[in-house]
Amino acid sequence: MFGNKKGSTKIDSLIGQGTSLSGNLNFAGGLRVDGRVEGDVVAADPKNGTLVVSEKAVITGSVRCSHLILNGEINGPIEVLKYVELQPKARVRGDLSYQTLEMHAGAIIEGRLIHLANGQRVEVDPASIEPVKDAN
């Protein structure tokens, strides 16, 4: 189990630090990547697949899943059908399609934001995003 502030995420598979994988990867349930993947990473059931990408991890290829917790680097387009959390060291180089997005200070996106709502894709204008004011 890998805990996060939203609760616990069940991890069924792990690509450990120091491990490199070349080729497309289909996973079921939860996958944590601490190493490098060169190829597409796709949940077998895109409506029920969680991907956790740690601080040292790099994925070069497209990603498709239901939930993404990113603190590493993804170079390629990303489609997340439910929830994305971009932690402080997250780096996205490609378009990010999402339903719900939480982005921490320090996270970087080099690409378009595309909101998935009611089966439609709506590109987000970055100038329209207002920062959340600190409650303190």
Coordinates of N, CA, C and O in Angstrom, one line a residue:
M1 N 0.8 -1.2 0.0 CA 0.0 0.0 0.0 C 0.9 1.2 0.0 O 1.9 1.3 0.7
F2 N 0.5 2.2 -0.8 CA 1.1 3.5 -0.8 C 0.2 4.5 -0.3 O -0.9 4.7 -0.9
G3 N 0.5 5.2 0.8 CA -0.4 6.1 1.4 C -0.2 7.5 0.8 O 0.8 7.9 0.4
N4 N -1.3 8.3 0.7 CA -1.3 9.7 0.3 C -2.3 10.4 1.2 O -3.1 9.8 1.9
K5 N -2.4 11.7 1.0 CA -3.3 12.5 1.9 C -4.7 12.2 1.6 O -5.6 12.5 2.4
K6 N -5.1 11.7 0.5 CA -6.5 11.4 0.2 C -6.9 10.0 0.7 O -8.0 9.7 0.6
G7 N -6.0 9.3 1.3 CA -6.3 7.9 1.7 C -5.2 7.0 1.3 O -4.1 7.4 1.1
S8 N -5.6 5.8 1.0 CA -4.6 4.8 0.6 C -4.8 4.4 -0.9 O -6.0 4.3 -1.3
T9 N -3.8 4.2 -1.6 CA -3.9 3.8 -3.0 C -3.3 2.4 -3.0 O -2.1 2.2 -2.6
K10 N -4.0 1.4 -3.5 CA -3.5 0.0 -3.6 C -2.6 -0.1 -4.7 O -3.0 0.2 -5.9
I11 N -1.4 -0.5 -4.5 CA -0.4 -0.8 -5.5 C -0.3 -2.3 -5.8 O 0.1 -3.0 -4.9
D12 N -0.5 -2.7 -7.0 CA -0.4 -4.1 -7.4 C 0.9 -4.4 -8.0 O 1.4 -5.5 -8.0
S13 N 1.5 -3.4 -8.7 CA 2.8 -3.6 -9.4 C 3.7 -2.4 -9.2 O 3.3 -1.3 -8.9
L14 N 5.0 -2.7 -9.3 CA 6.1 -1.7 -9.0 C 7.2 -1.9 -10.1 O 7.6 -3.0 -10.4
I15 N 7.6 -0.7 -10.6 CA 8.8 -0.7 -11.5 C 9.8 0.1 -10.6 O 9.6 1.3 -10.4
G16 N 10.7 -0.6 -10.0 CA 11.6 -0.1 -9.0 C 12.6 0.9 -9.6 O 12.9 0.9 -10.8
Q17 N 13.2 1.7 -8.7 CA 14.2 2.6 -9.0 C 15.4 1.9 -9.6 O 15.8 0.8 -9.1
G18 N 16.0 2.4 -10.7 CA 17.1 1.7 -11.3 C 16.7 0.7 -12.4 O 17.5 0.2 -13.1
T19 N 15.4 0.5 -12.5 CA 14.8 -0.4 -13.5 C 14.4 0.4 -14.8 O 13.8 1.5 -14.6
S20 N 14.7 -0.1 -16.0 CA 14.3 0.6 -17.2 C 13.5 -0.4 -18.0 O 13.8 -1.6 -18.1
L21 N 12.4 0.1 -18.6 CA 11.5 -0.8 -19.4 C 11.3 -0.1 -20.7 O 11.0 1.1 -20.8
S22 N 11.6 -0.8 -21.8 CA 11.3 -0.3 -23.2 C 10.2 -1.1 -23.7 O 10.3 -2.3 -23.8
G23 N 9.1 -0.4 -24.1 CA 8.0 -1.1 -24.7 C 6.7 -0.6 -24.0 O 6.8 0.0 -22.9
N24 N 5.6 -0.9 -24.6 CA 4.3 -0.4 -24.1 C 4.0 -1.3 -22.8 O 4.3 -2.5 -22.8
L25 N 3.3 -0.7 -21.9 CA 3.0 -1.3 -20.6 C 1.5 -1.2 -20.3 O 1.0 0.0 -20.3
N26 N 0.8 -2.3 -20.2 CA -0.6 -2.3 -19.8 C -0.6 -2.8 -18.4 O 0.0 -3.8 -18.1
F27 N -1.4 -2.1 -17.5 CA -1.4 -2.6 -16.1 C -2.9 -2.6 -15.6 O -3.8 -2.0 -16.1
A28 N -3.1 -3.4 -14.5 CA -4.4 -3.5 -13.9 C -4.2 -3.1 -12.5 O -3.2 -3.3 -11.8
G29 N -5.3 -2.4 -12.0 CA -5.3 -2.0 -10.6 C -4.4 -0.8 -10.4 O -4.6 0.3 -11.0
G30 N -3.4 -0.9 -9.5 CA -2.4 0.2 -9.2 C -1.0 -0.1 -9.6 O -0.5 -1.2 -9.4
L31 N -0.4 0.9 -10.2 CA 1.0 0.7 -10.6 C 1.8 1.9 -10.1 O 1.4 3.1 -10.2
R32 N 3.0 1.6 -9.5 CA 3.9 2.6 -9.0 C 5.2 2.5 -9.9 O 5.7 1.4 -10.0
V33 N 5.6 3.7 -10.4 CA 6.8 3.7 -11.2 C 7.9 4.5 -10.5 O 7.6 5.7 -10.2
D34 N 9.0 3.9 -10.1 CA 10.1 4.6 -9.5 C 11.3 4.6 -10.5 O 12.3 5.3 -10.3
G35 N 11.2 3.9 -11.6 CA 12.3 3.8 -12.6 C 12.0 4.6 -13.9 O 11.3 5.6 -13.8
R36 N 12.4 4.0 -15.0 CA 12.2 4.6 -16.3 C 11.4 3.7 -17.2 O 11.6 2.5 -17.3
V37 N 10.4 4.3 -18.0 CA 9.6 3.6 -18.9 C 9.7 4.3 -20.2 O 9.4 5.5 -20.3
E38 N 10.1 3.6 -21.3 CA 10.0 4.2 -22.7 C 9.0 3.5 -23.4 O 9.2 2.4 -23.9
G39 N 7.8 4.0 -23.5 CA 6.6 3.4 -24.2 C 5.4 3.9 -23.5 O 5.4 4.6 -22.5
D40 N 4.2 3.5 -24.1 CA 3.0 4.0 -23.5 C 2.6 3.2 -22.2 O 2.9 2.0 -22.1
V41 N 2.0 3.9 -21.3 CA 1.6 3.2 -20.0 C 0.1 3.4 -20.0 O -0.4 4.5 -19.9
V42 N -0.7 2.3 -20.0 CA -2.1 2.3 -20.2 C -2.8 1.4 -19.2 O -2.4 0.2 -19.1
A43 N -3.8 1.9 -18.4 CA -4.5 1.0 -17.6 C -5.4 0.1 -18.4 O -6.1 0.5 -19.3
A44 N -5.4 -1.2 -18.1 CA -6.2 -2.2 -18.8 C -7.7 -1.8 -18.7 O -8.4 -1.9 -19.7
D45 N -8.1 -1.3 -17.6 CA -9.5 -0.7 -17.4 C -9.2 0.8 -17.2 O -9.0 1.2 -16.0
P46 N -9.3 1.7 -18.2 CA -9.0 3.1 -18.0 C -9.9 3.8 -17.0 O -9.6 4.9 -16.5
K47 N -11.0 3.2 -16.6 CA -11.9 3.8 -15.7 C -11.6 3.3 -14.2 O -12.2 3.8 -13.3
N48 N -10.6 2.4 -14.1 CA -10.3 1.9 -12.8 C -8.8 1.5 -12.7 O -8.5 0.3 -12.5
G49 N -7.9 2.4 -13.0 CA -6.5 2.2 -13.0 C -5.7 3.4 -12.4 O -5.9 4.5 -12.9
T50 N -5.0 3.1 -11.3 CA -4.2 4.2 -10.7 C -2.7 4.1 -11.0 O -2.2 3.0 -10.8
L51 N -2.1 5.2 -11.4 CA -0.7 5.3 -11.7 C -0.1 6.3 -10.7 O -0.5 7.4 -10.6
V52 N 1.0 5.8 -10.0 CA 1.8 6.7 -9.2 C 3.2 6.8 -9.8 O 3.8 5.8 -10.0
V53 N 3.6 8.0 -10.0 CA 4.9 8.2 -10.6 C 5.7 9.0 -9.6 O 5.4 10.2 -9.4
S54 N 6.8 8.4 -9.1 CA 7.6 9.0 -8.0 C 8.5 10.1 -8.5 O 8.7 10.2 -9.7
E55 N 9.2 10.8 -7.6 CA 10.0 11.9 -7.9 C 11.2 11.6 -8.9 O 11.5 12.4 -9.7
K56 N 11.7 10.4 -8.8 CA 12.9 10.0 -9.7 C 12.5 9.4 -11.0 O 13.3 9.1 -11.8
A57 N 11.2 9.1 -11.1 CA 10.7 8.3 -12.3 C 10.5 9.2 -13.5 O 10.2 10.4 -13.5
V58 N 10.7 8.5 -14.7 CA 10.5 9.2 -16.0 C 9.7 8.2 -16.9 O 10.1 7.1 -17.1
I59 N 8.7 8.7 -17.5 CA 7.9 8.0 -18.5 C 8.0 8.8 -19.8 O 7.7 10.0 -19.8
T60 N 8.4 8.2 -20.9 CA 8.4 8.8 -22.2 C 7.5 8.0 -23.1 O 7.8 6.9 -23.5
G61 N 6.3 8.5 -23.3 CA 5.2 7.9 -24.0 C 3.9 8.4 -23.5 O 3.8 9.2 -22.6
S62 N 2.8 8.0 -24.1 CA 1.5 8.4 -23.7 C 1.1 7.6 -22.4 O 1.5 6.5 -22.2
V63 N 0.2 8.3 -21.6 CA -0.3 7.7 -20.4 C -1.8 7.8 -20.4 O -2.4 8.9 -20.8
R64 N -2.5 6.7 -20.0 CA -4.0 6.7 -19.9 C -4.4 5.9 -18.7 O -4.0 4.7 -18.6
C65 N -5.1 6.5 -17.8 CA -5.6 5.9 -16.6 C -6.7 6.7 -16.0 O -7.1 7.7 -16.5
S66 N -7.3 6.2 -14.8 CA -8.3 6.9 -14.2 C -7.8 7.9 -13.1 O -8.4 8.9 -12.9
H67 N -6.7 7.5 -12.5 CA -6.2 8.3 -11.4 C -4.6 8.4 -11.6 O -4.0 7.4 -11.9
L68 N -4.1 9.6 -11.5 CA -2.6 9.8 -11.6 C -2.1 10.7 -10.5 O -2.7 11.7 -10.2
I69 N -1.1 10.2 -9.8 CA -0.4 10.9 -8.8 C 1.0 11.1 -9.3 O 1.7 10.1 -9.4
L70 N 1.4 12.3 -9.7 CA 2.7 12.5 -10.4 C 3.6 13.4 -9.6 O 3.2 14.5 -9.2
N71 N 4.8 12.9 -9.3 CA 5.8 13.8 -8.7 C 7.1 13.6 -9.5 O 8.1 14.2 -9.1
G72 N 7.1 12.9 -10.6 CA 8.2 12.7 -11.5 C 8.0 13.4 -12.8 O 7.4 14.5 -12.9
E73 N 8.4 12.7 -13.9 CA 8.3 13.3 -15.2 C 7.6 12.4 -16.2 O 7.9 11.2 -16.3
I74 N 6.7 13.0 -17.0 CA 6.1 12.3 -18.1 C 6.2 13.2 -19.4 O 5.9 14.4 -19.4
N75 N 6.8 12.6 -20.4 CA 7.1 13.2 -21.7 C 6.1 12.5 -22.7 O 6.4 11.5 -23.2
G76 N 5.0 13.1 -22.9 CA 4.0 12.6 -23.8 C 2.6 13.0 -23.4 O 2.4 13.5 -22.3
P77 N 1.6 12.7 -24.2 CA 0.2 13.1 -23.8 C -0.3 12.2 -22.7 O 0.0 11.1 -22.6
I78 N -1.1 12.9 -21.9 CA -1.7 12.2 -20.7 C -3.2 12.4 -20.8 O -3.7 13.5 -21.0
E79 N -3.9 11.3 -20.5 CA -5.4 11.3 -20.4 C -5.8 10.6 -19.1 O -5.5 9.4 -19.0
V80 N -6.4 11.4 -18.2 CA -6.8 10.8 -16.9 C -8.3 11.1 -16.8 O -8.8 12.2 -16.8
L81 N -9.0 10.0 -16.7 CA -10.5 10.1 -16.8 C -11.1 10.6 -15.5 O -12.3 11.0 -15.5
K82 N -10.4 10.5 -14.3 CA -11.0 11.0 -13.1 C -10.2 12.1 -12.4 O -10.5 13.3 -12.5
Y83 N -9.1 11.7 -11.8 CA -8.4 12.7 -10.9 C -6.9 12.7 -11.1 O -6.3 11.6 -11.2
V84 N -6.3 13.9 -11.2 CA -4.9 14.0 -11.3 C -4.4 14.9 -10.2 O -4.9 15.9 -9.9
E85 N -3.3 14.4 -9.5 CA -2.6 15.2 -8.5 C -1.2 15.4 -9.0 O -0.4 14.5 -9.2
L86 N -0.8 16.7 -9.3 CA 0.5 17.0 -9.7 C 1.2 17.6 -8.5 O 1.0 18.7 -8.0
Q87 N 2.2 16.8 -7.9 CA 2.9 17.1 -6.7 C 4.0 18.1 -7.1 O 4.3 18.4 -8.2
P88 N 4.7 18.7 -6.1 CA 5.6 19.8 -6.3 C 6.7 19.6 -7.4 O 7.2 20.5 -8.0
K89 N 7.2 18.3 -7.5 CA 8.3 18.1 -8.5 C 7.8 17.5 -9.8 O 8.6 17.0 -10.6
A90 N 6.5 17.5 -10.0 CA 5.9 17.0 -11.3 C 6.3 17.8 -12.5 O 6.3 19.0 -12.4
R91 N 6.6 17.1 -13.6 CA 7.0 17.7 -14.8 C 6.2 17.0 -15.9 O 6.4 15.8 -16.1
V92 N 5.3 17.8 -16.7 CA 4.6 17.2 -17.8 C 5.0 17.9 -19.0 O 5.0 19.2 -19.1
R93 N 5.5 17.2 -20.0 CA 5.8 17.7 -21.3 C 4.9 17.1 -22.3 O 5.2 16.0 -22.9
G94 N 3.8 17.7 -22.5 CA 2.7 17.1 -23.4 C 1.4 17.6 -22.9 O 1.3 18.2 -21.9
D95 N 0.4 17.3 -23.7 CA -1.0 17.7 -23.3 C -1.5 16.9 -22.2 O -1.2 15.7 -22.1
L96 N -2.3 17.5 -21.3 CA -2.9 16.9 -20.1 C -4.4 17.0 -20.2 O -4.9 18.1 -20.1
S97 N -5.1 15.9 -20.4 CA -6.5 15.8 -20.4 C -6.9 15.2 -19.1 O -6.4 14.2 -18.6
Y98 N -7.9 15.9 -18.4 CA -8.3 15.5 -17.1 C -9.7 15.8 -16.8 O -10.3 16.6 -17.5
Q99 N -10.3 15.2 -15.7 CA -11.6 15.6 -15.2 C -11.4 16.5 -14.0 O -12.0 17.6 -14.0
T100 N -10.6 16.1 -13.0 CA -10.3 16.9 -11.9 C -8.8 17.0 -11.7 O -8.1 16.0 -11.8
L101 N -8.3 18.2 -11.5 CA -6.9 18.5 -11.4 C -6.6 19.2 -10.1 O -7.2 20.2 -9.7
E102 N -5.6 18.6 -9.4 CA -5.0 19.3 -8.2 C -3.5 19.5 -8.5 O -2.8 18.6 -8.8
M103 N -3.1 20.8 -8.5 CA -1.7 21.1 -8.9 C -1.0 21.9 -7.8 O -1.5 22.9 -7.4
H104 N 0.1 21.3 -7.3 CA 0.8 21.9 -6.2 C 1.8 22.9 -6.7 O 2.3 22.8 -7.9
A105 N 2.2 23.9 -5.9 CA 3.2 24.9 -6.3 C 4.5 24.1 -6.7 O 4.9 23.2 -6.0
G106 N 5.1 24.5 -7.8 CA 6.3 23.9 -8.2 C 6.1 22.9 -9.4 O 7.1 22.7 -10.1
A107 N 4.9 22.4 -9.6 CA 4.6 21.5 -10.7 C 4.7 22.3 -12.0 O 4.3 23.5 -12.0
I108 N 5.1 21.6 -13.0 CA 5.3 22.3 -14.3 C 4.5 21.5 -15.4 O 4.7 20.3 -15.5
I109 N 3.8 22.2 -16.3 CA 3.1 21.6 -17.4 C 3.6 22.4 -18.7 O 3.4 23.6 -18.7
E110 N 4.2 21.7 -19.6 CA 4.6 22.3 -20.9 C 3.7 21.6 -21.9 O 4.0 20.6 -22.5
G111 N 2.5 22.1 -22.1 CA 1.5 21.6 -23.0 C 0.2 22.2 -22.7 O 0.0 23.1 -21.9
R112 N -0.8 21.7 -23.4 CA -2.2 22.2 -23.2 C -2.9 21.5 -22.1 O -2.7 20.3 -21.9
L113 N -3.8 22.2 -21.4 CA -4.7 21.6 -20.4 C -6.0 21.4 -21.2 O -6.6 22.3 -21.7
I114 N -6.6 20.2 -21.1 CA -7.8 19.9 -21.8 C -8.7 19.2 -20.7 O -8.5 18.1 -20.2
H115 N -9.8 20.0 -20.4 CA -10.8 19.5 -19.4 C -11.8 18.5 -20.0 O -12.3 18.8 -21.1
L116 N -11.9 17.4 -19.4 CA -12.9 16.4 -19.8 C -14.2 16.5 -19.0 O -14.2 16.3 -17.8
A117 N -15.2 17.0 -19.7 CA -16.5 17.2 -18.9 C -17.7 16.8 -19.8 O -17.8 17.2 -21.0
N118 N -18.5 15.9 -19.2 CA -19.7 15.4 -19.9 C -19.4 14.9 -21.3 O -20.1 15.1 -22.3
G119 N -18.3 14.1 -21.4 CA -17.9 13.5 -22.7 C -17.3 14.5 -23.7 O -17.0 14.1 -24.8
Q120 N -17.1 15.7 -23.3 CA -16.5 16.7 -24.2 C -15.1 17.1 -23.7 O -14.8 17.1 -22.5
R121 N -14.3 17.5 -24.7 CA -12.9 18.0 -24.4 C -12.9 19.5 -24.6 O -13.2 20.0 -25.6
V122 N -12.5 20.2 -23.5 CA -12.5 21.7 -23.6 C -11.1 22.2 -23.2 O -10.6 21.9 -22.1
E123 N -10.4 22.8 -24.1 CA -9.1 23.4 -23.8 C -9.2 24.5 -22.8 O -10.1 25.4 -23.0
V124 N -8.4 24.5 -21.8 CA -8.4 25.5 -20.8 C -7.4 26.6 -21.1 O -6.2 26.4 -21.5
D125 N -7.8 27.9 -21.0 CA -7.0 29.0 -21.2 C -6.2 29.3 -19.9 O -6.8 29.6 -18.9
P126 N -4.9 29.1 -19.9 CA -4.1 29.3 -18.7 C -4.3 30.6 -18.0 O -4.2 30.8 -16.8
A127 N -4.6 31.7 -18.8 CA -4.8 33.0 -18.3 C -6.0 33.1 -17.4 O -6.2 34.0 -16.6
S128 N -7.0 32.1 -17.6 CA -8.2 32.2 -16.8 C -8.1 31.5 -15.5 O -9.0 31.5 -14.7
I129 N -7.0 30.8 -15.2 CA -6.8 30.1 -13.9 C -6.3 31.1 -12.9 O -5.3 31.8 -13.0
E130 N -7.1 31.1 -11.8 CA -6.7 31.9 -10.6 C -6.1 31.1 -9.5 O -6.5 30.0 -9.2
P131 N -5.0 31.6 -9.0 CA -4.3 30.8 -7.9 C -5.2 30.8 -6.7 O -6.0 31.7 -6.4
V132 N -5.1 29.7 -5.9 CA -5.9 29.5 -4.7 C -5.2 30.3 -3.6 O -4.0 30.3 -3.4
K133 N -6.0 31.1 -2.9 CA -5.4 32.0 -1.9 C -5.2 31.1 -0.6 O -6.1 30.3 -0.2
D134 N -4.1 31.4 0.1 CA -3.8 30.6 1.3 C -4.8 31.1 2.4 O -5.0 32.3 2.6
A135 N -5.3 30.1 3.1 CA -6.3 30.4 4.2 C -5.7 31.1 5.4 O -6.4 31.6 6.2
N136 N -4.3 31.0 5.5 CA -3.7 31.5 6.7 C -3.4 33.0 6.6 O -3.0 33.6 5.8

